[in-house]
Coordinates of N, CA, C and O in Angstrom, one line a residue:
M255 N -11.0 -34.4 -30.2 CA -10.4 -33.0 -29.9 C -10.8 -32.7 -28.5 O -12.0 -32.7 -28.1
Q256 N -9.8 -32.3 -27.7 CA -10.0 -31.9 -26.4 C -10.3 -30.4 -26.2 O -9.7 -29.6 -26.9
A257 N -11.3 -30.0 -25.4 CA -11.6 -28.6 -25.2 C -10.5 -28.0 -24.2 O -10.1 -28.6 -23.3
K258 N -10.1 -26.8 -24.6 CA -9.2 -26.1 -23.7 C -10.0 -25.3 -22.6 O -11.0 -24.8 -22.9
P259 N -9.4 -25.2 -21.4 CA -10.1 -24.5 -20.4 C -10.2 -23.0 -20.8 O -9.3 -22.4 -21.4
T260 N -11.3 -22.4 -20.5 CA -11.5 -21.0 -20.9 C -11.1 -20.0 -19.8 O -10.9 -18.9 -20.1
Q261 N -10.9 -20.5 -18.6 CA -10.4 -19.6 -17.5 C -9.1 -20.2 -16.9 O -9.1 -21.3 -16.6
Q262 N -8.2 -19.3 -16.9 CA -6.9 -19.7 -16.2 C -7.0 -19.3 -14.8 O -7.5 -18.3 -14.4
F263 N -6.6 -20.2 -13.9 CA -6.6 -20.0 -12.5 C -5.6 -18.9 -12.1 O -4.5 -19.0 -12.5
A264 N -6.1 -17.9 -11.3 CA -5.2 -16.8 -10.9 C -4.4 -17.2 -9.7 O -4.8 -18.0 -8.9
E265 N -3.2 -16.6 -9.7 CA -2.4 -16.7 -8.5 C -2.8 -15.5 -7.5 O -3.3 -14.5 -7.9
S266 N -2.4 -15.7 -6.3 CA -2.7 -14.6 -5.3 C -1.4 -14.0 -4.8 O -0.3 -14.6 -4.8
L267 N -1.5 -12.7 -4.4 CA -0.3 -12.0 -3.9 C -0.9 -11.0 -2.9 O -1.9 -10.4 -3.0
S268 N -0.2 -10.9 -1.7 CA -0.5 -9.9 -0.8 C 0.7 -9.3 -0.1 O 1.7 -10.0 0.0
G269 N 0.6 -8.1 0.3 CA 1.7 -7.4 1.0 C 1.5 -6.0 1.3 O 0.4 -5.4 1.0
L270 N 2.6 -5.3 1.8 CA 2.5 -3.9 2.1 C 3.0 -3.1 1.0 O 4.0 -3.3 0.4
I271 N 2.2 -2.0 0.6 CA 2.6 -1.1 -0.5 C 3.7 -0.2 0.0 O 3.5 0.6 0.9
E272 N 4.9 -0.4 -0.5 CA 6.1 0.4 -0.1 C 6.1 1.7 -0.9 O 6.5 2.8 -0.3
R273 N 5.7 1.7 -2.2 CA 5.7 2.9 -3.0 C 4.7 2.8 -4.1 O 4.5 1.8 -4.7
V274 N 4.1 3.9 -4.3 CA 3.1 4.1 -5.5 C 4.0 4.7 -6.6 O 4.3 5.9 -6.6
T275 N 4.4 3.9 -7.6 CA 5.2 4.4 -8.7 C 4.4 5.3 -9.6 O 4.9 6.3 -10.1
C276 N 3.2 4.8 -9.9 CA 2.3 5.6 -10.8 C 0.9 5.3 -10.4 O 0.5 4.2 -10.1
F277 N 0.0 6.4 -10.5 CA -1.4 6.2 -10.2 C -2.2 7.2 -11.1 O -1.9 8.4 -11.1
N278 N -3.1 6.7 -11.9 CA -3.9 7.5 -12.8 C -5.3 7.7 -12.1 O -6.0 6.7 -12.0
E279 N -5.6 8.9 -11.7 CA -6.8 9.1 -10.9 C -8.0 9.0 -11.8 O -9.1 8.7 -11.3
E280 N -7.9 9.1 -13.1 CA -9.0 9.0 -14.0 C -9.6 7.6 -14.2 O -10.8 7.4 -14.2
N281 N -8.6 6.6 -14.3 CA -9.1 5.3 -14.5 C -8.6 4.3 -13.4 O -9.0 3.1 -13.4
G282 N -7.9 4.8 -12.4 CA -7.4 4.0 -11.3 C -6.2 3.0 -11.6 O -5.8 2.3 -10.7
W283 N -5.7 3.1 -12.7 CA -4.5 2.3 -13.1 C -3.3 2.6 -12.2 O -3.0 3.8 -12.1
A284 N -2.7 1.6 -11.7 CA -1.6 1.8 -10.7 C -0.5 0.9 -11.0 O -0.6 -0.3 -11.4
V285 N 0.7 1.4 -10.7 CA 2.0 0.6 -10.7 C 2.5 0.7 -9.2 O 2.8 1.9 -8.8
L286 N 2.6 -0.4 -8.5 CA 2.9 -0.4 -7.1 C 4.2 -1.2 -6.8 O 4.4 -2.2 -7.5
K287 N 5.0 -0.8 -5.9 CA 6.1 -1.6 -5.4 C 5.6 -2.2 -4.0 O 5.3 -1.4 -3.1
V288 N 5.6 -3.5 -3.9 CA 5.0 -4.2 -2.8 C 6.0 -5.1 -2.1 O 6.7 -5.8 -2.8
K289 N 6.0 -5.0 -0.8 CA 6.8 -6.0 0.0 C 5.8 -7.1 0.2 O 5.0 -7.1 1.1
A290 N 6.0 -8.2 -0.6 CA 5.0 -9.3 -0.7 C 5.5 -10.4 0.2 O 6.6 -10.7 0.3
K291 N 4.5 -11.1 0.7 CA 4.8 -12.4 1.5 C 5.4 -13.4 0.5 O 5.0 -13.6 -0.6
G292 N 6.5 -14.0 1.0 CA 7.2 -15.0 0.3 C 8.2 -14.5 -0.8 O 8.8 -15.3 -1.5
H293 N 8.4 -13.2 -0.8 CA 9.4 -12.6 -1.8 C 10.4 -11.7 -1.1 O 10.0 -10.9 -0.3
R294 N 11.6 -11.9 -1.4 CA 12.7 -11.2 -0.7 C 12.8 -9.8 -1.2 O 12.9 -8.8 -0.4
D295 N 12.7 -9.5 -2.5 CA 12.7 -8.2 -3.1 C 11.3 -7.6 -3.3 O 10.3 -8.4 -3.2
L296 N 11.3 -6.3 -3.5 CA 10.0 -5.7 -3.8 C 9.5 -6.2 -5.1 O 10.2 -6.5 -6.0
V297 N 8.1 -6.4 -5.1 CA 7.5 -6.9 -6.3 C 6.7 -5.7 -7.0 O 6.2 -4.9 -6.3
T298 N 6.8 -5.7 -8.3 CA 6.0 -4.7 -9.1 C 4.6 -5.3 -9.3 O 4.5 -6.4 -9.9
L299 N 3.6 -4.6 -8.9 CA 2.2 -5.0 -9.0 C 1.5 -3.9 -9.9 O 1.6 -2.7 -9.6
V300 N 0.8 -4.4 -10.9 CA 0.1 -3.5 -11.8 C -1.4 -3.9 -11.8 O -1.7 -5.1 -11.9
G301 N -2.3 -2.9 -11.6 CA -3.7 -3.2 -11.6 C -4.5 -1.9 -11.4 O -3.9 -0.8 -11.4
S302 N -5.8 -2.0 -11.2 CA -6.6 -0.8 -11.0 C -7.3 -0.8 -9.6 O -7.7 -1.8 -9.1
L303 N -7.3 0.4 -9.0 CA -7.8 0.7 -7.7 C -8.5 2.0 -7.7 O -8.1 2.9 -8.4
P304 N -9.6 2.2 -6.9 CA -10.2 3.6 -6.8 C -9.2 4.6 -6.2 O -9.2 5.8 -6.6
S305 N -8.4 4.2 -5.3 CA -7.4 5.1 -4.7 C -6.3 4.2 -4.0 O -6.6 3.0 -3.7
V306 N -5.2 4.7 -3.8 CA -4.1 3.9 -3.2 C -3.0 4.8 -2.6 O -2.8 5.9 -3.1
S307 N -2.5 4.4 -1.5 CA -1.4 5.1 -0.8 C -0.3 4.1 -0.3 O -0.7 3.0 0.1
A308 N 0.9 4.6 -0.2 CA 1.9 3.8 0.4 C 1.5 3.5 1.9 O 0.9 4.3 2.5
G309 N 1.9 2.3 2.3 CA 1.5 1.9 3.7 C 0.3 1.0 3.8 O 0.0 0.3 4.8
E310 N -0.6 1.0 2.7 CA -1.8 0.2 2.7 C -1.4 -1.2 2.5 O -0.3 -1.6 1.9
W311 N -2.3 -2.2 2.9 CA -2.1 -3.6 2.7 C -2.9 -3.9 1.4 O -4.0 -3.5 1.2
V312 N -2.2 -4.6 0.5 CA -2.9 -5.0 -0.8 C -3.0 -6.5 -0.9 O -2.1 -7.2 -0.5
T313 N -4.1 -6.9 -1.5 CA -4.3 -8.3 -1.9 C -4.7 -8.3 -3.4 O -5.5 -7.4 -3.8
A314 N -4.2 -9.2 -4.1 CA -4.4 -9.3 -5.5 C -4.5 -10.7 -6.0 O -3.9 -11.6 -5.5
E315 N -5.2 -10.8 -7.1 CA -5.3 -12.1 -7.9 C -4.9 -11.7 -9.3 O -5.4 -10.7 -9.8
G316 N -4.1 -12.5 -9.9 CA -3.7 -12.3 -11.3 C -2.6 -13.3 -11.7 O -2.7 -14.4 -11.3
S317 N -1.7 -12.8 -12.5 CA -0.6 -13.7 -13.0 C 0.6 -12.9 -13.2 O 0.6 -11.7 -13.4
W318 N 1.7 -13.6 -13.2 CA 3.1 -13.1 -13.4 C 3.3 -12.9 -14.9 O 3.0 -13.8 -15.7
V319 N 3.8 -11.8 -15.3 CA 4.1 -11.6 -16.7 C 5.5 -10.9 -16.8 O 6.0 -10.2 -15.9
Q320 N 6.2 -11.2 -17.9 CA 7.5 -10.7 -18.1 C 7.4 -9.5 -19.2 O 7.2 -9.8 -20.3
D321 N 7.4 -8.3 -18.7 CA 7.3 -7.1 -19.6 C 8.6 -6.9 -20.2 O 9.7 -6.9 -19.6
R322 N 8.6 -6.6 -21.5 CA 9.9 -6.4 -22.2 C 10.7 -5.2 -21.7 O 11.9 -5.3 -21.6
E323 N 10.0 -4.2 -21.3 CA 10.6 -2.9 -20.9 C 10.9 -2.9 -19.4 O 11.9 -2.5 -18.9
F324 N 9.9 -3.4 -18.6 CA 10.0 -3.2 -17.1 C 10.2 -4.5 -16.3 O 10.3 -4.5 -15.1
G325 N 10.4 -5.7 -17.0 CA 10.7 -6.9 -16.3 C 9.5 -7.6 -15.7 O 8.4 -7.4 -16.1
L326 N 9.8 -8.5 -14.7 CA 8.8 -9.3 -14.1 C 7.8 -8.4 -13.3 O 8.2 -7.6 -12.5
Q327 N 6.5 -8.7 -13.6 CA 5.4 -7.9 -12.9 C 4.3 -8.9 -12.6 O 4.1 -9.9 -13.3
F328 N 3.5 -8.5 -11.5 CA 2.3 -9.2 -11.2 C 1.2 -8.4 -11.7 O 1.0 -7.3 -11.3
R329 N 0.5 -8.9 -12.7 CA -0.7 -8.2 -13.3 C -1.9 -8.7 -12.6 O -2.3 -9.8 -12.8
A330 N -2.6 -7.8 -11.9 CA -3.8 -8.1 -11.1 C -5.1 -7.9 -11.9 O -5.2 -6.9 -12.6
V331 N -5.9 -8.9 -11.9 CA -7.3 -8.7 -12.4 C -8.2 -8.4 -11.3 O -9.3 -7.8 -11.5
M332 N -7.9 -8.7 -10.1 CA -8.6 -8.3 -8.9 C -7.6 -7.7 -7.9 O -6.6 -8.3 -7.6
L333 N -7.9 -6.5 -7.4 CA -7.0 -5.8 -6.5 C -7.7 -5.0 -5.5 O -8.7 -4.3 -5.8
N334 N -7.4 -5.2 -4.2 CA -8.0 -4.5 -3.1 C -7.0 -4.0 -2.1 O -5.9 -4.7 -1.9
S335 N -7.2 -2.9 -1.6 CA -6.3 -2.3 -0.5 C -7.1 -2.0 0.7 O -8.2 -1.6 0.6
T336 N -6.4 -2.1 1.8 CA -7.0 -1.7 3.1 C -6.0 -0.8 3.9 O -4.8 -0.9 3.7
A337 N -6.6 -0.1 4.8 CA -5.8 0.8 5.6 C -4.8 0.0 6.4 O -5.1 -1.2 6.8
P338 N -3.6 0.5 6.7 CA -2.6 -0.2 7.4 C -3.0 -0.5 8.9 O -3.7 0.3 9.5
T339 N -2.4 -1.5 9.5 CA -2.7 -1.9 10.9 C -1.4 -2.0 11.6 O -1.4 -2.0 12.9
T340 N -0.2 -2.2 10.9 CA 1.0 -2.3 11.6 C 1.7 -0.9 11.8 O 1.4 0.0 11.0
R341 N 2.6 -0.8 12.7 CA 3.3 0.5 12.9 C 4.0 0.9 11.7 O 4.0 2.1 11.3
E342 N 4.7 0.0 11.1 CA 5.4 0.3 9.8 C 4.5 0.8 8.7 O 4.8 1.8 8.1
G343 N 3.4 0.1 8.5 CA 2.4 0.5 7.5 C 1.8 1.9 7.8 O 1.6 2.7 6.9
I344 N 1.4 2.1 9.1 CA 0.8 3.3 9.5 C 1.8 4.5 9.3 O 1.4 5.6 8.7
E345 N 3.0 4.3 9.6 CA 4.0 5.4 9.5 C 4.2 5.7 8.0 O 4.2 6.9 7.6
K346 N 4.3 4.7 7.2 CA 4.5 4.9 5.7 C 3.2 5.6 5.1 O 3.3 6.5 4.3
Y347 N 2.1 5.1 5.6 CA 0.8 5.7 5.1 C 0.7 7.2 5.4 O 0.4 8.0 4.6
L348 N 0.9 7.5 6.7 CA 0.8 8.9 7.1 C 1.9 9.8 6.5 O 1.7 10.9 6.1
G349 N 3.1 9.2 6.3 CA 4.2 10.0 5.7 C 4.2 10.1 4.2 O 5.0 10.8 3.6
S350 N 3.2 9.4 3.6 CA 3.1 9.5 2.1 C 2.5 10.7 1.6 O 2.4 10.9 0.4
G351 N 2.0 11.6 2.5 CA 1.3 12.8 2.0 C -0.2 12.7 1.9 O -0.9 13.6 1.5
M352 N -0.7 11.5 2.4 CA -2.1 11.2 2.4 C -2.9 12.2 3.3 O -4.0 12.6 3.0
V353 N -2.2 12.6 4.4 CA -2.8 13.5 5.4 C -2.0 14.8 5.3 O -0.8 14.9 5.5
K354 N -2.7 15.9 4.9 CA -2.1 17.2 4.7 C -1.4 17.6 6.0 O -1.9 17.5 7.1
G355 N -0.1 18.1 5.9 CA 0.6 18.5 7.0 C 1.5 17.5 7.7 O 2.2 17.8 8.6
I356 N 1.3 16.2 7.3 CA 2.1 15.2 7.9 C 3.0 14.6 6.9 O 2.6 14.0 5.9
G357 N 4.3 14.7 7.1 CA 5.3 14.1 6.3 C 6.0 13.0 7.0 O 5.6 12.6 8.1
P358 N 7.1 12.4 6.4 CA 7.7 11.2 7.0 C 8.2 11.4 8.4 O 8.1 10.5 9.3
V359 N 8.8 12.6 8.7 CA 9.4 12.8 10.1 C 8.3 12.9 11.1 O 8.3 12.3 12.2
Y360 N 7.3 13.7 10.8 CA 6.1 13.9 11.8 C 5.4 12.6 11.9 O 4.9 12.2 13.0
A361 N 5.2 11.8 10.8 CA 4.5 10.5 10.9 C 5.3 9.6 11.9 O 4.6 8.9 12.7
K362 N 6.6 9.6 11.8 CA 7.4 8.7 12.7 C 7.1 9.1 14.1 O 6.9 8.2 15.0
K363 N 7.1 10.4 14.4 CA 6.9 10.9 15.8 C 5.5 10.5 16.3 O 5.3 10.1 17.4
L364 N 4.5 10.7 15.4 CA 3.1 10.4 15.8 C 3.0 8.9 16.1 O 2.3 8.5 17.1
V365 N 3.6 8.0 15.3 CA 3.4 6.6 15.5 C 4.2 6.2 16.8 O 3.7 5.3 17.6
E366 N 5.4 6.8 17.0 CA 6.1 6.5 18.2 C 5.3 6.9 19.5 O 5.3 6.2 20.5
K367 N 4.6 8.0 19.4 CA 3.8 8.5 20.6 C 2.5 7.8 20.7 O 2.2 7.4 21.9
F368 N 1.8 7.6 19.7 CA 0.4 7.1 19.8 C 0.2 5.7 19.3 O -0.9 5.1 19.4
G369 N 1.2 5.1 18.6 CA 1.1 3.7 18.1 C -0.1 3.5 17.1 O -0.4 4.4 16.3
E370 N -0.6 2.3 17.2 CA -1.7 1.9 16.3 C -3.0 2.7 16.5 O -3.9 2.7 15.7
K371 N -3.1 3.5 17.6 CA -4.3 4.3 17.9 C -4.3 5.6 17.2 O -5.2 6.4 17.4
I372 N -3.3 5.9 16.4 CA -3.1 7.2 15.8 C -4.3 7.6 14.9 O -4.7 8.8 15.0
F373 N -4.9 6.7 14.2 CA -6.1 7.1 13.4 C -7.3 7.5 14.2 O -7.9 8.5 13.9
D374 N -7.5 6.9 15.4 CA -8.5 7.3 16.3 C -8.2 8.7 16.9 O -9.1 9.5 17.0
I375 N -7.0 8.9 17.2 CA -6.6 10.2 17.7 C -6.8 11.3 16.7 O -7.4 12.4 17.0
I376 N -6.4 11.1 15.4 CA -6.6 12.1 14.4 C -8.1 12.4 14.2 O -8.5 13.5 14.1
E377 N -9.0 11.3 14.2 CA -10.4 11.5 14.0 C -11.1 12.1 15.2 O -12.0 13.0 15.0
Q378 N -10.8 11.7 16.4 CA -11.6 12.1 17.5 C -11.0 13.0 18.5 O -11.7 13.7 19.3
E379 N -9.6 13.1 18.5 CA -8.9 14.0 19.5 C -7.8 14.7 18.9 O -6.7 14.7 19.4
S380 N -8.0 15.4 17.8 CA -6.9 16.0 17.0 C -6.2 17.0 17.8 O -5.0 17.3 17.5
G381 N -6.8 17.6 18.8 CA -6.1 18.6 19.7 C -4.9 18.0 20.4 O -3.9 18.7 20.7
R382 N -4.8 16.7 20.5 CA -3.7 16.0 21.2 C -2.5 16.0 20.2 O -1.4 15.6 20.6
L383 N -2.7 16.3 19.0 CA -1.6 16.2 18.0 C -0.6 17.4 18.0 O 0.4 17.4 17.3
T384 N -1.0 18.5 18.6 CA -0.1 19.7 18.6 C 1.1 19.4 19.5 O 0.9 18.8 20.6
L385 N 2.2 19.8 19.1 CA 3.5 19.4 19.8 C 3.5 19.9 21.3 O 3.9 19.1 22.1
P386 N 3.0 21.1 21.7 CA 3.0 21.4 23.1 C 2.2 20.4 24.0 O 2.5 20.1 25.1
A387 N 1.1 19.8 23.4 CA 0.3 18.8 24.2 C 1.1 17.6 24.5 O 0.8 16.8 25.4
W388 N 2.2 17.3 23.8 CA 3.0 16.1 24.0 C 3.9 16.2 25.2 O 4.4 15.3 25.7
R389 N 4.2 17.5 25.6 CA 5.2 17.7 26.6 C 4.7 17.4 28.0 O 5.4 17.2 28.9
G390 N 3.3 17.3 28.2 CA 2.8 17.2 29.5 C 2.7 15.8 30.0 O 3.2 14.9 30.3

């Protein structure tokens, strides 16, 4: 009699979070739509995180499952997200409502004006973010 392996090797997935479909703040359970490396269409990713926003970069380990109701999903047993570093990710992150007072239109303008340095500007030089300051 041969012993069966007790641990199944997990697959990896990483990409940009395009949309947070569902997030439970009590237990961190999330359903995310991700623009994943090596996939043409958005991928549904299910797992737990302490917090999450569109525009963040996510890395996951888990397996693909076919859900009867929702179709193909990547179910993560390990899931991490990091702040965005690309212009696209930063714009999506800021426009997601993560920062009070910044919506998609203002986020686009901020990224066009300040680029990848926008987080430093918000933290250290927020006075530069008022519209009259941009005209000079």
